[in-house]
Amino acid sequence: MLVDMGYIPIAPHVYFSQFMDDLNPEDRRKALKMNKKLLEFCDELWIFGDEITEGMKKEIEHFRRIKGEDKIKKTKL
């Protein structure tokens, strides 16, 4: 969907989970920090689905602060 629209999807939870343990508090802290850093390079934040985890809430709020509410897109698949 997004690729067909010309976007480059970034899904760090898919990538980081290959070498970090989400159940390890230190890995989790580092992953959230890296996720926020990646968001600084993004023009928009797309939210898919209805479930928003605590980590996602922090990332969404960070994006809202640095890019603005108008750059956040919510959609269902």
Short mmCIF file of N, CA, C and O in Angstrom, two decimals:
data_model
loop_
_atom_site.label_atom_id
_atom_site.label_comp_id
_atom_site.label_asym_id
_atom_site.label_seq_id
_atom_site.Cartn_x
_atom_site.Cartn_y
_atom_site.Cartn_z
N MET A 1 0.82 -1.19 0.00
CA MET A 1 0.00 0.00 0.00
C MET A 1 0.87 1.26 0.00
O MET A 1 0.79 2.05 -0.92
N LEU A 2 1.67 1.46 1.04
CA LEU A 2 2.48 2.68 1.12
C LEU A 2 3.54 2.73 0.04
O LEU A 2 3.80 3.79 -0.53
N VAL A 3 4.14 1.60 -0.28
CA VAL A 3 5.16 1.55 -1.33
C VAL A 3 4.53 1.97 -2.66
O VAL A 3 5.13 2.74 -3.42
N ASP A 4 3.32 1.49 -2.93
CA ASP A 4 2.63 1.84 -4.16
C ASP A 4 2.32 3.33 -4.24
O ASP A 4 2.15 3.88 -5.32
N MET A 5 2.26 3.98 -3.08
CA MET A 5 1.99 5.42 -3.02
C MET A 5 3.29 6.23 -3.08
O MET A 5 3.25 7.45 -3.02
N GLY A 6 4.44 5.56 -3.16
CA GLY A 6 5.72 6.26 -3.24
C GLY A 6 6.42 6.48 -1.91
O GLY A 6 7.43 7.17 -1.86
N TYR A 7 5.89 5.90 -0.84
CA TYR A 7 6.50 6.03 0.47
C TYR A 7 7.50 4.91 0.74
O TYR A 7 7.43 3.85 0.13
N ILE A 8 8.40 5.15 1.66
CA ILE A 8 9.32 4.11 2.14
C ILE A 8 8.93 3.80 3.58
O ILE A 8 9.20 4.58 4.48
N PRO A 9 8.25 2.67 3.81
CA PRO A 9 7.84 2.32 5.17
C PRO A 9 9.04 2.00 6.06
O PRO A 9 9.96 1.32 5.63
N ILE A 10 8.99 2.49 7.26
CA ILE A 10 10.01 2.18 8.26
C ILE A 10 9.30 1.52 9.43
O ILE A 10 8.41 2.11 10.03
N ALA A 11 9.67 0.28 9.73
CA ALA A 11 9.05 -0.48 10.81
C ALA A 11 10.15 -1.02 11.71
O ALA A 11 10.54 -2.18 11.61
N PRO A 12 10.69 -0.18 12.61
CA PRO A 12 11.83 -0.60 13.41
C PRO A 12 11.56 -1.80 14.31
O PRO A 12 12.47 -2.56 14.60
N HIS A 13 10.31 -2.00 14.73
CA HIS A 13 10.02 -3.16 15.59
C HIS A 13 10.32 -4.46 14.86
O HIS A 13 10.68 -5.45 15.49
N VAL A 14 10.18 -4.46 13.54
CA VAL A 14 10.49 -5.65 12.76
C VAL A 14 12.01 -5.85 12.68
O VAL A 14 12.52 -6.95 12.84
N TYR A 15 12.73 -4.77 12.47
CA TYR A 15 14.19 -4.83 12.34
C TYR A 15 14.88 -5.06 13.68
O TYR A 15 15.68 -5.98 13.84
N PHE A 16 14.57 -4.23 14.67
CA PHE A 16 15.26 -4.30 15.96
C PHE A 16 15.03 -5.63 16.67
O PHE A 16 15.89 -6.10 17.42
N SER A 17 13.87 -6.24 16.46
CA SER A 17 13.59 -7.50 17.15
C SER A 17 14.49 -8.64 16.67
O SER A 17 14.56 -9.68 17.31
N GLN A 18 15.22 -8.42 15.60
CA GLN A 18 16.15 -9.44 15.11
C GLN A 18 17.39 -9.55 15.98
O GLN A 18 18.05 -10.59 16.00
N PHE A 19 17.72 -8.48 16.70
CA PHE A 19 18.94 -8.52 17.52
C PHE A 19 18.75 -7.92 18.91
O PHE A 19 19.71 -7.83 19.67
N MET A 20 17.53 -7.55 19.26
CA MET A 20 17.26 -7.02 20.59
C MET A 20 16.09 -7.79 21.21
O MET A 20 15.20 -8.25 20.50
N ASP A 21 16.10 -7.91 22.53
CA ASP A 21 15.06 -8.63 23.25
C ASP A 21 14.09 -7.63 23.87
O ASP A 21 14.46 -6.89 24.79
N ASP A 22 12.87 -7.59 23.35
CA ASP A 22 11.88 -6.64 23.83
C ASP A 22 11.51 -6.87 25.29
O ASP A 22 11.00 -5.98 25.96
N LEU A 23 11.78 -8.07 25.81
CA LEU A 23 11.48 -8.36 27.20
C LEU A 23 12.61 -7.95 28.15
O LEU A 23 12.44 -7.96 29.36
N ASN A 24 13.75 -7.60 27.57
CA ASN A 24 14.89 -7.11 28.36
C ASN A 24 14.74 -5.60 28.53
O ASN A 24 14.74 -4.86 27.55
N PRO A 25 14.58 -5.11 29.77
CA PRO A 25 14.33 -3.67 29.98
C PRO A 25 15.39 -2.76 29.35
O PRO A 25 15.04 -1.70 28.82
N GLU A 26 16.64 -3.14 29.39
CA GLU A 26 17.69 -2.31 28.81
C GLU A 26 17.58 -2.28 27.28
O GLU A 26 17.70 -1.22 26.67
N ASP A 27 17.34 -3.43 26.66
CA ASP A 27 17.13 -3.47 25.21
C ASP A 27 15.90 -2.65 24.83
O ASP A 27 15.90 -1.94 23.83
N ARG A 28 14.85 -2.79 25.61
CA ARG A 28 13.61 -2.04 25.34
C ARG A 28 13.86 -0.54 25.40
O ARG A 28 13.42 0.21 24.52
N ARG A 29 14.59 -0.09 26.41
CA ARG A 29 14.91 1.34 26.54
C ARG A 29 15.71 1.83 25.33
O ARG A 29 15.42 2.86 24.74
N LYS A 30 16.71 1.05 24.95
CA LYS A 30 17.55 1.42 23.80
C LYS A 30 16.73 1.45 22.50
O LYS A 30 16.89 2.36 21.68
N ALA A 31 15.86 0.46 22.33
CA ALA A 31 15.04 0.39 21.12
C ALA A 31 14.11 1.60 21.01
O ALA A 31 13.98 2.20 19.95
N LEU A 32 13.47 1.98 22.11
CA LEU A 32 12.58 3.15 22.09
C LEU A 32 13.36 4.42 21.77
O LEU A 32 12.88 5.29 21.03
N LYS A 33 14.58 4.52 22.30
CA LYS A 33 15.42 5.68 22.01
C LYS A 33 15.78 5.72 20.52
O LYS A 33 15.71 6.77 19.87
N MET A 34 16.14 4.56 19.96
CA MET A 34 16.47 4.50 18.53
C MET A 34 15.23 4.78 17.67
O MET A 34 15.34 5.45 16.63
N ASN A 35 14.07 4.28 18.08
CA ASN A 35 12.84 4.54 17.34
C ASN A 35 12.56 6.04 17.26
O ASN A 35 12.21 6.56 16.20
N LYS A 36 12.73 6.73 18.37
CA LYS A 36 12.51 8.17 18.38
C LYS A 36 13.50 8.88 17.46
O LYS A 36 13.14 9.83 16.76
N LYS A 37 14.73 8.43 17.44
CA LYS A 37 15.73 9.02 16.56
C LYS A 37 15.34 8.81 15.09
O LYS A 37 15.44 9.73 14.28
N LEU A 38 14.88 7.61 14.75
CA LEU A 38 14.43 7.35 13.38
C LEU A 38 13.27 8.26 12.99
O LEU A 38 13.19 8.71 11.84
N LEU A 39 12.37 8.52 13.92
CA LEU A 39 11.22 9.38 13.62
C LEU A 39 11.65 10.78 13.20
O LEU A 39 10.93 11.45 12.45
N GLU A 40 12.80 11.22 13.64
CA GLU A 40 13.29 12.55 13.28
C GLU A 40 13.58 12.65 11.78
O GLU A 40 13.60 13.74 11.22
N PHE A 41 13.79 11.52 11.11
CA PHE A 41 14.05 11.50 9.68
C PHE A 41 12.79 11.32 8.84
O PHE A 41 12.84 11.38 7.62
N CYS A 42 11.66 11.08 9.51
CA CYS A 42 10.41 10.79 8.81
C CYS A 42 9.60 12.06 8.57
O CYS A 42 9.57 12.95 9.41
N ASP A 43 8.94 12.11 7.41
CA ASP A 43 8.07 13.24 7.09
C ASP A 43 6.67 13.06 7.66
O ASP A 43 5.99 14.04 7.95
N GLU A 44 6.22 11.81 7.75
CA GLU A 44 4.90 11.49 8.26
C GLU A 44 4.98 10.26 9.15
O GLU A 44 5.88 9.45 9.00
N LEU A 45 3.99 10.14 10.02
CA LEU A 45 3.85 8.94 10.85
C LEU A 45 2.48 8.34 10.55
O LEU A 45 1.46 9.01 10.71
N TRP A 46 2.49 7.12 10.05
CA TRP A 46 1.25 6.42 9.75
C TRP A 46 0.99 5.40 10.85
O TRP A 46 1.87 4.63 11.20
N ILE A 47 -0.22 5.41 11.38
CA ILE A 47 -0.62 4.48 12.44
C ILE A 47 -1.66 3.53 11.86
O ILE A 47 -2.70 3.97 11.36
N PHE A 48 -1.36 2.23 11.92
CA PHE A 48 -2.27 1.22 11.39
C PHE A 48 -2.87 0.43 12.55
O PHE A 48 -2.17 0.06 13.48
N GLY A 49 -4.16 0.13 12.45
CA GLY A 49 -4.82 -0.68 13.47
C GLY A 49 -5.32 0.14 14.63
O GLY A 49 -5.15 1.35 14.70
N ASP A 50 -5.93 -0.57 15.58
CA ASP A 50 -6.54 0.09 16.73
C ASP A 50 -5.71 -0.01 18.00
O ASP A 50 -5.88 0.79 18.91
N GLU A 51 -4.84 -1.01 18.08
CA GLU A 51 -4.06 -1.21 19.31
C GLU A 51 -2.84 -0.29 19.32
O GLU A 51 -2.03 -0.31 18.39
N ILE A 52 -2.74 0.50 20.37
CA ILE A 52 -1.58 1.38 20.54
C ILE A 52 -0.93 1.05 21.87
O ILE A 52 -1.54 1.23 22.93
N THR A 53 0.29 0.54 21.81
CA THR A 53 1.00 0.13 23.03
C THR A 53 1.57 1.36 23.74
O THR A 53 1.58 2.46 23.20
N GLU A 54 2.06 1.15 24.95
CA GLU A 54 2.68 2.25 25.70
C GLU A 54 3.88 2.81 24.95
O GLU A 54 4.08 4.02 24.90
N GLY A 55 4.69 1.92 24.36
CA GLY A 55 5.84 2.37 23.59
C GLY A 55 5.42 3.20 22.38
O GLY A 55 6.02 4.23 22.07
N MET A 56 4.37 2.75 21.71
CA MET A 56 3.85 3.50 20.56
C MET A 56 3.35 4.88 20.99
O MET A 56 3.57 5.86 20.28
N LYS A 57 2.69 4.94 22.13
CA LYS A 57 2.20 6.24 22.63
C LYS A 57 3.35 7.22 22.80
O LYS A 57 3.24 8.39 22.44
N LYS A 58 4.46 6.74 23.36
CA LYS A 58 5.63 7.60 23.55
C LYS A 58 6.20 8.05 22.21
O LYS A 58 6.59 9.22 22.05
N GLU A 59 6.25 7.14 21.25
CA GLU A 59 6.78 7.48 19.93
C GLU A 59 5.85 8.47 19.20
O GLU A 59 6.32 9.42 18.58
N ILE A 60 4.56 8.26 19.30
CA ILE A 60 3.59 9.16 18.68
C ILE A 60 3.70 10.55 19.28
O ILE A 60 3.72 11.56 18.56
N GLU A 61 3.79 10.63 20.59
CA GLU A 61 3.92 11.93 21.26
C GLU A 61 5.22 12.62 20.85
O GLU A 61 5.24 13.84 20.62
N HIS A 62 6.30 11.87 20.77
CA HIS A 62 7.58 12.45 20.33
C HIS A 62 7.44 13.01 18.92
O HIS A 62 7.85 14.15 18.65
N PHE A 63 6.83 12.25 18.02
CA PHE A 63 6.64 12.71 16.64
C PHE A 63 5.76 13.95 16.60
O PHE A 63 6.04 14.90 15.87
N ARG A 64 4.70 13.95 17.39
CA ARG A 64 3.78 15.09 17.46
C ARG A 64 4.54 16.36 17.87
O ARG A 64 4.33 17.43 17.29
N ARG A 65 5.43 16.22 18.84
CA ARG A 65 6.21 17.38 19.31
C ARG A 65 7.17 17.91 18.24
O ARG A 65 7.33 19.12 18.10
N ILE A 66 7.81 17.00 17.49
CA ILE A 66 8.83 17.46 16.56
C ILE A 66 8.30 17.77 15.16
O ILE A 66 8.90 18.58 14.45
N LYS A 67 7.17 17.17 14.77
CA LYS A 67 6.67 17.36 13.40
C LYS A 67 5.27 17.95 13.32
O LYS A 67 4.91 18.52 12.31
N GLY A 68 4.47 17.77 14.37
CA GLY A 68 3.12 18.33 14.38
C GLY A 68 2.04 17.30 14.12
O GLY A 68 2.26 16.29 13.46
N GLU A 69 0.88 17.58 14.64
CA GLU A 69 -0.28 16.69 14.55
C GLU A 69 -0.68 16.44 13.10
O GLU A 69 -1.12 15.33 12.75
N ASP A 70 -0.54 17.44 12.25
CA ASP A 70 -0.98 17.30 10.85
C ASP A 70 -0.15 16.30 10.05
O ASP A 70 -0.53 15.91 8.95
N LYS A 71 0.98 15.85 10.59
CA LYS A 71 1.84 14.88 9.90
C LYS A 71 1.57 13.45 10.34
O LYS A 71 2.26 12.53 9.94
N ILE A 72 0.56 13.27 11.20
CA ILE A 72 0.21 11.94 11.70
C ILE A 72 -1.03 11.46 10.95
O ILE A 72 -2.05 12.14 10.91
N LYS A 73 -0.92 10.28 10.35
CA LYS A 73 -2.00 9.68 9.57
C LYS A 73 -2.46 8.41 10.28
O LYS A 73 -1.64 7.56 10.61
N LYS A 74 -3.76 8.28 10.49
CA LYS A 74 -4.31 7.07 11.11
C LYS A 74 -5.16 6.36 10.06
O LYS A 74 -5.95 6.99 9.38
N THR A 75 -4.97 5.06 9.96
CA THR A 75 -5.72 4.29 8.97
C THR A 75 -5.90 2.85 9.43
O THR A 75 -5.22 2.40 10.32
N LYS A 76 -6.81 2.18 8.80
CA LYS A 76 -7.01 0.74 9.05
C LYS A 76 -6.62 0.02 7.78
O LYS A 76 -6.78 0.53 6.68
N LEU A 77 -6.09 -1.18 7.93
CA LEU A 77 -5.73 -1.96 6.74
C LEU A 77 -6.94 -2.62 6.14
O LEU A 77 -7.86 -2.96 6.72
#
